[in-house]
PDB file of C-alpha atoms in Angstrom:
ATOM      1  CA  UNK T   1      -7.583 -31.617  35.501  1.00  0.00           C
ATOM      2  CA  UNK T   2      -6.423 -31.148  39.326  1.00  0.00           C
ATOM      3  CA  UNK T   3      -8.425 -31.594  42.317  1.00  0.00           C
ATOM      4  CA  UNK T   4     -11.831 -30.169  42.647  1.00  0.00           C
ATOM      5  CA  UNK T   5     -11.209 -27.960  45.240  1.00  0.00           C
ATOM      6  CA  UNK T   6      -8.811 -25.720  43.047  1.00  0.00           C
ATOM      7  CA  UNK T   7     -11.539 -24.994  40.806  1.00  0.00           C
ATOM      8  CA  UNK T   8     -12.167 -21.302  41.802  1.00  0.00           C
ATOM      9  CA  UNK T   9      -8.716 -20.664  40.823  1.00  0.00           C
ATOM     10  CA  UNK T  10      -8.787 -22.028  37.270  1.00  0.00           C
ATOM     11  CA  UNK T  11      -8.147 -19.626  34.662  1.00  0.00           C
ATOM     12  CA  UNK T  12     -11.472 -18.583  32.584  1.00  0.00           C
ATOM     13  CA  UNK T  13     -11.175 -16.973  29.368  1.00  0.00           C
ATOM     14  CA  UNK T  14     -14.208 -15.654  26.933  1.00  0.00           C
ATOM     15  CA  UNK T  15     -13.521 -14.088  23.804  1.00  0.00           C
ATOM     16  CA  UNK T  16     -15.063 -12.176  20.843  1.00  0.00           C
ATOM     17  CA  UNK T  17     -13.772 -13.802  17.537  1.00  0.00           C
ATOM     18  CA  UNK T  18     -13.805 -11.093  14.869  1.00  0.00           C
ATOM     19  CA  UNK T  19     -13.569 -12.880  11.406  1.00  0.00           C
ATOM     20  CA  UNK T  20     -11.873  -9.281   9.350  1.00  0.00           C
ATOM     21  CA  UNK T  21     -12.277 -11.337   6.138  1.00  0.00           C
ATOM     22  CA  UNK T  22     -15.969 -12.283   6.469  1.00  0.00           C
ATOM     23  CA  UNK T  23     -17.014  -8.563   8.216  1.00  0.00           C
ATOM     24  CA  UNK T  24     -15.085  -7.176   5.321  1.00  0.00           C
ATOM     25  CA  UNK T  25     -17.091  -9.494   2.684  1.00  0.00           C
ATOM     26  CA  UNK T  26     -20.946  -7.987   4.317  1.00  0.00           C
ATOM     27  CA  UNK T  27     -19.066  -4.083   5.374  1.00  0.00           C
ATOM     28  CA  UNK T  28     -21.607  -2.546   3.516  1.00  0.00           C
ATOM     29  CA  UNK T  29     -24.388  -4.453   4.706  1.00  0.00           C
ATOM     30  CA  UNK T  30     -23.466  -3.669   8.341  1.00  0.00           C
ATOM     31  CA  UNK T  31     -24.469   0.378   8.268  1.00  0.00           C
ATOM     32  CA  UNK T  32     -23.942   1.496  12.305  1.00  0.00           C
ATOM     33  CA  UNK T  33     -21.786  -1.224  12.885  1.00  0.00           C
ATOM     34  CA  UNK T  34     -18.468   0.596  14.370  1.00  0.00           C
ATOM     35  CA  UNK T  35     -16.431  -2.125  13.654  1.00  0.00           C
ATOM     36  CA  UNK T  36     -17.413  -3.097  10.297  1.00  0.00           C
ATOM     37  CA  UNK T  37     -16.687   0.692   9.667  1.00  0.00           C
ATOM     38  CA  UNK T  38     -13.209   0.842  10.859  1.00  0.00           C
ATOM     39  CA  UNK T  39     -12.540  -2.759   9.025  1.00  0.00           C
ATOM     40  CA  UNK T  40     -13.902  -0.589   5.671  1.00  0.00           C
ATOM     41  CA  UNK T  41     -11.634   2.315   6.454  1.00  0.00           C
ATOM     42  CA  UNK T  42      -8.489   0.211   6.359  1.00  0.00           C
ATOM     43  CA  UNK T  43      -8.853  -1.095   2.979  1.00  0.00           C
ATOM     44  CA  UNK T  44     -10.338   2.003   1.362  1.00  0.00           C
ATOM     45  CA  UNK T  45      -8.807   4.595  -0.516  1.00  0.00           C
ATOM     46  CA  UNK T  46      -8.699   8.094   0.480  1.00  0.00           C
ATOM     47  CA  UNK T  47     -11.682   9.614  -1.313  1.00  0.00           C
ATOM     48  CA  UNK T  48     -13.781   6.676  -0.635  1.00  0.00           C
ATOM     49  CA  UNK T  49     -12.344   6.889   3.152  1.00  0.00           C
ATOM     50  CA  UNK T  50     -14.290  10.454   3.762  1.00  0.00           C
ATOM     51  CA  UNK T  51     -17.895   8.727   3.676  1.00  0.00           C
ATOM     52  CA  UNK T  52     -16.738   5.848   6.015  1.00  0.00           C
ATOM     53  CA  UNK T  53     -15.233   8.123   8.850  1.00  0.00           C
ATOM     54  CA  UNK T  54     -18.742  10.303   8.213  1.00  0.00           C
ATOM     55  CA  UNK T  55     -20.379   7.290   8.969  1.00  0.00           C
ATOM     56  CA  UNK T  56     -18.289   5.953  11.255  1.00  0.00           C
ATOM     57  CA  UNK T  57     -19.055   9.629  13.486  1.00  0.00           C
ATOM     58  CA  UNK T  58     -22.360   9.533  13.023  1.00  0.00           C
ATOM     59  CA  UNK T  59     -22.716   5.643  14.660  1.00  0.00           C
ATOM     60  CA  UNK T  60     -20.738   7.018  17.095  1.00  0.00           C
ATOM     61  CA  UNK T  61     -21.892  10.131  18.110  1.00  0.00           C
ATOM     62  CA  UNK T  62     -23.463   9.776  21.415  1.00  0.00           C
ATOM     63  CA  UNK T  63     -21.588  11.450  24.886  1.00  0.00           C
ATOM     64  CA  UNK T  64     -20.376   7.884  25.849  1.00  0.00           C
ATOM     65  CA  UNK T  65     -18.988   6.944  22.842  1.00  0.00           C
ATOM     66  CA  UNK T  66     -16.417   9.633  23.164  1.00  0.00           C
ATOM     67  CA  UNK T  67     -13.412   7.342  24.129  1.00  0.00           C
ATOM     68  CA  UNK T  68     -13.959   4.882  21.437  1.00  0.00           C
ATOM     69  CA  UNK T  69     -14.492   7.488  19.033  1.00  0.00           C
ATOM     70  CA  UNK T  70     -10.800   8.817  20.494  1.00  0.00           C
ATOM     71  CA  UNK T  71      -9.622   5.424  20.052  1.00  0.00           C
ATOM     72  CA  UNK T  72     -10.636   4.837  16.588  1.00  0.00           C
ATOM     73  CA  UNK T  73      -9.078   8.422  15.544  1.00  0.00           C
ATOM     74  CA  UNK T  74      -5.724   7.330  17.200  1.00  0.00           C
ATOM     75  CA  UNK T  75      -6.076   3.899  15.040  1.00  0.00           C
ATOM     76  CA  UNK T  76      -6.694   5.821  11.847  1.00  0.00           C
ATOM     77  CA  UNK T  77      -3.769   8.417  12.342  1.00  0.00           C
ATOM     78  CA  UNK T  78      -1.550   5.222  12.155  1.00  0.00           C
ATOM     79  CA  UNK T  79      -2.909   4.210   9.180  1.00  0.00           C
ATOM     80  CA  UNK T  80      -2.309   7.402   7.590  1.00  0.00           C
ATOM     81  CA  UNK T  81       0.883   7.932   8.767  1.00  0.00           C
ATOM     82  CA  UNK T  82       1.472   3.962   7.226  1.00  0.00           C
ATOM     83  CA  UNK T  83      -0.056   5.075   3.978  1.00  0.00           C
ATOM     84  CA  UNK T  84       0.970   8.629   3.058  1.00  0.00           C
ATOM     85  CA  UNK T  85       4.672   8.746   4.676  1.00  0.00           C
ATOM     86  CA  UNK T  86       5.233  12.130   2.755  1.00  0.00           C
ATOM     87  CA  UNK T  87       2.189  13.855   3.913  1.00  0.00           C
ATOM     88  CA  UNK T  88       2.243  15.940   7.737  1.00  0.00           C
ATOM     89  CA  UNK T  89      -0.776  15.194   9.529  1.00  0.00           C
ATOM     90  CA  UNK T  90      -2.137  17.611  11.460  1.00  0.00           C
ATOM     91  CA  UNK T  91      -3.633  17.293  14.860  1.00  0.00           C
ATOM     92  CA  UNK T  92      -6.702  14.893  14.953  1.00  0.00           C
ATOM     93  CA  UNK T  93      -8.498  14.435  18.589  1.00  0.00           C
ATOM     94  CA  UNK T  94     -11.541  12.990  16.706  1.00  0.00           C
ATOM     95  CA  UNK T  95     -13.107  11.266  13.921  1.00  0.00           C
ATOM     96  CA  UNK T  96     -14.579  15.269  13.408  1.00  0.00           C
ATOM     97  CA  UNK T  97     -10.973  16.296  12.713  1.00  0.00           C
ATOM     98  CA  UNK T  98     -10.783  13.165  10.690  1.00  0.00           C
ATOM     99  CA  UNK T  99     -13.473  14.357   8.225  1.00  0.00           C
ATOM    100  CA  UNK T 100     -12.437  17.729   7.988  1.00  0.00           C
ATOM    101  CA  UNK T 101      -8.877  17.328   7.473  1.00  0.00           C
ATOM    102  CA  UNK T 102      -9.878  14.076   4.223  1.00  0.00           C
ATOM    103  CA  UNK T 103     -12.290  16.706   2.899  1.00  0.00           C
ATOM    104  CA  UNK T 104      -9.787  19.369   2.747  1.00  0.00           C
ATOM    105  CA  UNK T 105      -6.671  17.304   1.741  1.00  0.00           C
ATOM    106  CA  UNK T 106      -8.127  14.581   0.004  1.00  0.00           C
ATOM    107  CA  UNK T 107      -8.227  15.584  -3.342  1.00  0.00           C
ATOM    108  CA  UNK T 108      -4.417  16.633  -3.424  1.00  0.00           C
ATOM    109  CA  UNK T 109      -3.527  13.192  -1.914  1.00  0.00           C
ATOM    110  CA  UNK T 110      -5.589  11.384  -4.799  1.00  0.00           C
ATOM    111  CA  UNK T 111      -3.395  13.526  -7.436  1.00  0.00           C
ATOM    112  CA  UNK T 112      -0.300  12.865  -5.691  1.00  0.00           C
ATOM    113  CA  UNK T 113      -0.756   9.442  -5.485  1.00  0.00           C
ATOM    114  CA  UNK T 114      -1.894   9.446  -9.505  1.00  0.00           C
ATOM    115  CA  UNK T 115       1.514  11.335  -9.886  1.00  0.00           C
ATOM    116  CA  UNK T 116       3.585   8.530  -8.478  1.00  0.00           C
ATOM    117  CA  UNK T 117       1.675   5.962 -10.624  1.00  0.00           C
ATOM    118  CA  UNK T 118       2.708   8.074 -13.784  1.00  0.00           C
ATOM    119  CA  UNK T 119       6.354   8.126 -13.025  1.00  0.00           C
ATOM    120  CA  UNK T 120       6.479   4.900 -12.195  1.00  0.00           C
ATOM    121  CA  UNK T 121       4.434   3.827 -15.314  1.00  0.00           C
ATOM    122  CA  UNK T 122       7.257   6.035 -17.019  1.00  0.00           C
ATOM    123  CA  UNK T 123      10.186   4.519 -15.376  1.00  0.00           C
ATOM    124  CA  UNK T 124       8.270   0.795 -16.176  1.00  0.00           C
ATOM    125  CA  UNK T 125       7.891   2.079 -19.685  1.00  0.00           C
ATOM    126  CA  UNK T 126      11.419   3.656 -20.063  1.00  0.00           C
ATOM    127  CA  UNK T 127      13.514   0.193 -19.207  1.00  0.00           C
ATOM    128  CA  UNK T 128      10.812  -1.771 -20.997  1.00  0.00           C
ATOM    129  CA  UNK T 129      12.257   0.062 -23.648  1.00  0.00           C
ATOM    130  CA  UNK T 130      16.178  -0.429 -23.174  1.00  0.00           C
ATOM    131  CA  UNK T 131      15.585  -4.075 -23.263  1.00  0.00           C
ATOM    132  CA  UNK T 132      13.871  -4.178 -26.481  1.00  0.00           C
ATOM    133  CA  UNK T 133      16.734  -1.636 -27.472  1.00  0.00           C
ATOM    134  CA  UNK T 134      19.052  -3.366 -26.299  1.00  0.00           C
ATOM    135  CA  UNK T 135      17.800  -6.806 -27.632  1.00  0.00           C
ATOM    136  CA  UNK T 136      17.208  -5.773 -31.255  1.00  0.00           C
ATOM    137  CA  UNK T 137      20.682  -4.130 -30.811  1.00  0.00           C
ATOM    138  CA  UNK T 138      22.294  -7.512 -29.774  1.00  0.00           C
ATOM    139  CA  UNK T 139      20.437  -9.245 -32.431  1.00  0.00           C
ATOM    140  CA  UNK T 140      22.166  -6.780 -35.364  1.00  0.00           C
ATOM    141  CA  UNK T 141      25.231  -7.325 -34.161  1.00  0.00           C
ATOM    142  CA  UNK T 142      25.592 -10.740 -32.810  1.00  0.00           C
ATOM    143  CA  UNK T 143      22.347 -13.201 -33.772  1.00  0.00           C
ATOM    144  CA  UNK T 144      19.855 -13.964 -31.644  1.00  0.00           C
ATOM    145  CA  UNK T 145      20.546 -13.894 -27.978  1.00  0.00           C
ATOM    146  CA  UNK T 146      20.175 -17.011 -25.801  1.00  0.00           C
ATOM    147  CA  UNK T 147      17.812 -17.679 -23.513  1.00  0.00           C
ATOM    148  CA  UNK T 148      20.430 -16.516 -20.386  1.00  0.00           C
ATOM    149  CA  UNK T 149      21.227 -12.986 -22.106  1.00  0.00           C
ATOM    150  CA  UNK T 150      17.856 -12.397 -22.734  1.00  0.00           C
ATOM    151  CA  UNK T 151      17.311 -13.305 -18.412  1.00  0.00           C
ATOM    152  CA  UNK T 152      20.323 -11.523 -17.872  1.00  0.00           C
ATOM    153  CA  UNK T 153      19.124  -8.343 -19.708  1.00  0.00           C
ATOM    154  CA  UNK T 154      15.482  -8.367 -18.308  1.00  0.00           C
ATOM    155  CA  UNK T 155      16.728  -8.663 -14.967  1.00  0.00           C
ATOM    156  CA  UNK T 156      19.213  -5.707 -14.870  1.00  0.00           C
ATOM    157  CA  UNK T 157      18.370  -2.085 -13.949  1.00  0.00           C
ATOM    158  CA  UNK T 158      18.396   1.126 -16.898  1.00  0.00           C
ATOM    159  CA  UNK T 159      22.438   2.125 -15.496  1.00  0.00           C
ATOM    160  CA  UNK T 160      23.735  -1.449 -16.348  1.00  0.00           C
ATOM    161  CA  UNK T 161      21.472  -1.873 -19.566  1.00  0.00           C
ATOM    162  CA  UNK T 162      22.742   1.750 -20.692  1.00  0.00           C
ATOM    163  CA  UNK T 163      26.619   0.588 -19.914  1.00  0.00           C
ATOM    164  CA  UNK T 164      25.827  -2.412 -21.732  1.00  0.00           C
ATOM    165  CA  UNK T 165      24.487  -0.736 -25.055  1.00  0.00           C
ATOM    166  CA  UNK T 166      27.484   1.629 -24.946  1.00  0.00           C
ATOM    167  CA  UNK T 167      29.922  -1.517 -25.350  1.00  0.00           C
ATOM    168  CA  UNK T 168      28.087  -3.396 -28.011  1.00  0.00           C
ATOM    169  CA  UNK T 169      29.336  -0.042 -30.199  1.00  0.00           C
ATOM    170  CA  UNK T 170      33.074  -1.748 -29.233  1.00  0.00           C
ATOM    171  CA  UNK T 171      32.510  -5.720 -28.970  1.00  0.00           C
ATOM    172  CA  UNK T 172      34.333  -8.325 -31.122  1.00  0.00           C
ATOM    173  CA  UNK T 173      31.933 -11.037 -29.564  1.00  0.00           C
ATOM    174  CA  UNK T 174      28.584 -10.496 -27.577  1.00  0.00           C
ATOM    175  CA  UNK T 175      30.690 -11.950 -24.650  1.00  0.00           C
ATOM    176  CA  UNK T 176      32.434  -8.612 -24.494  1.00  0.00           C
ATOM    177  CA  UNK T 177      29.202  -6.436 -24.392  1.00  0.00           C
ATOM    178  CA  UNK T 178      28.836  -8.246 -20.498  1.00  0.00           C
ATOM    179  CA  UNK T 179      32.345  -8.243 -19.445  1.00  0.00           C
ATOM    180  CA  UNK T 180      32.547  -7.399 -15.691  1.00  0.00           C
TER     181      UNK T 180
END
């Protein structure tokens, strides 16, 4: 505290607190609630995305709503750009552009993004399976593998597992199959 007299001059804050976790936990409750909306629209999924931008447009929808509706479709172009890197957007001035461009694109996003969950499911599936190989080869050849092969093996990527199967064809001791 100073002296009374510099009291005018005292800096005055107010502020909004805006709890994401809790608005996020009643979104749906909230219908025409702009910011519940946009908090939805970050943590939804594409297809499920087109309603809450519909939504969001038709809260908003009014003359002098026009800047925040600008300002929300500047927010959401950042989040799409975050999301799908590979994907050109093209020009959105407002949520309208929004909706049009997730009803026409949508579904080939959704299949894309299936796509790149198969082939990584694949590529999962594919080492999963050198190790085992690899293991069960070990095992023939040399006993049981300790507890640091076995580490050592389900730690390394499919070019060092497949350079380690090709030398358990030559090793005199399992030693030799991880020679560096």
């Amino acid at each position: 505290q100073g002296p009374s007299g510099l009291d005018p001059f005292r800096p005055r804050s107010e502020y909004l607190l805006l709890d994401e976790g809790a608005l996020l936990a009643r979104a749906r409750e909230l219908t025409n609630n702009p910011v519940a909306s946009l908090f939805r629209l970050e943590h939804t999924e594409i297809p499920e995305a087109l309603a809450v931008v519909h939504e969001l447009r038709k809260s908003l929808e009014e003359s002098k709503h026009r800047d925040l509706r600008r300002a929300f479709t500047i927010w959401y172009e950042g989040v799409l750009k975050r999301r799908e890197k590979n994907v050109e957007l093209p020009e959105l001035r407002d949520l309208e552009d929004i909706e049009t461009m997730l009803t026409e694109q949508a579904p080939s996003w959704t299949e894309a993004a299936e796509n790149r969950g198969r082939r990584k499911g694949l590529r999962e599936g594919l080492r999963e399976g050198e190790v085992r190989m690899l293991l069960r080869l070990l095992e023939s050849r040399f006993g049981t593998p300790d507890v640091a092969i076995r580490r050592r093996i389900e730690d390394a990527d499919s070019d060092r597992l497949l350079e380690w199967g090709d030398r358990i064809l030559t090793a005199q001791r399992v030693e030799d199959v991880f020679a560096d």
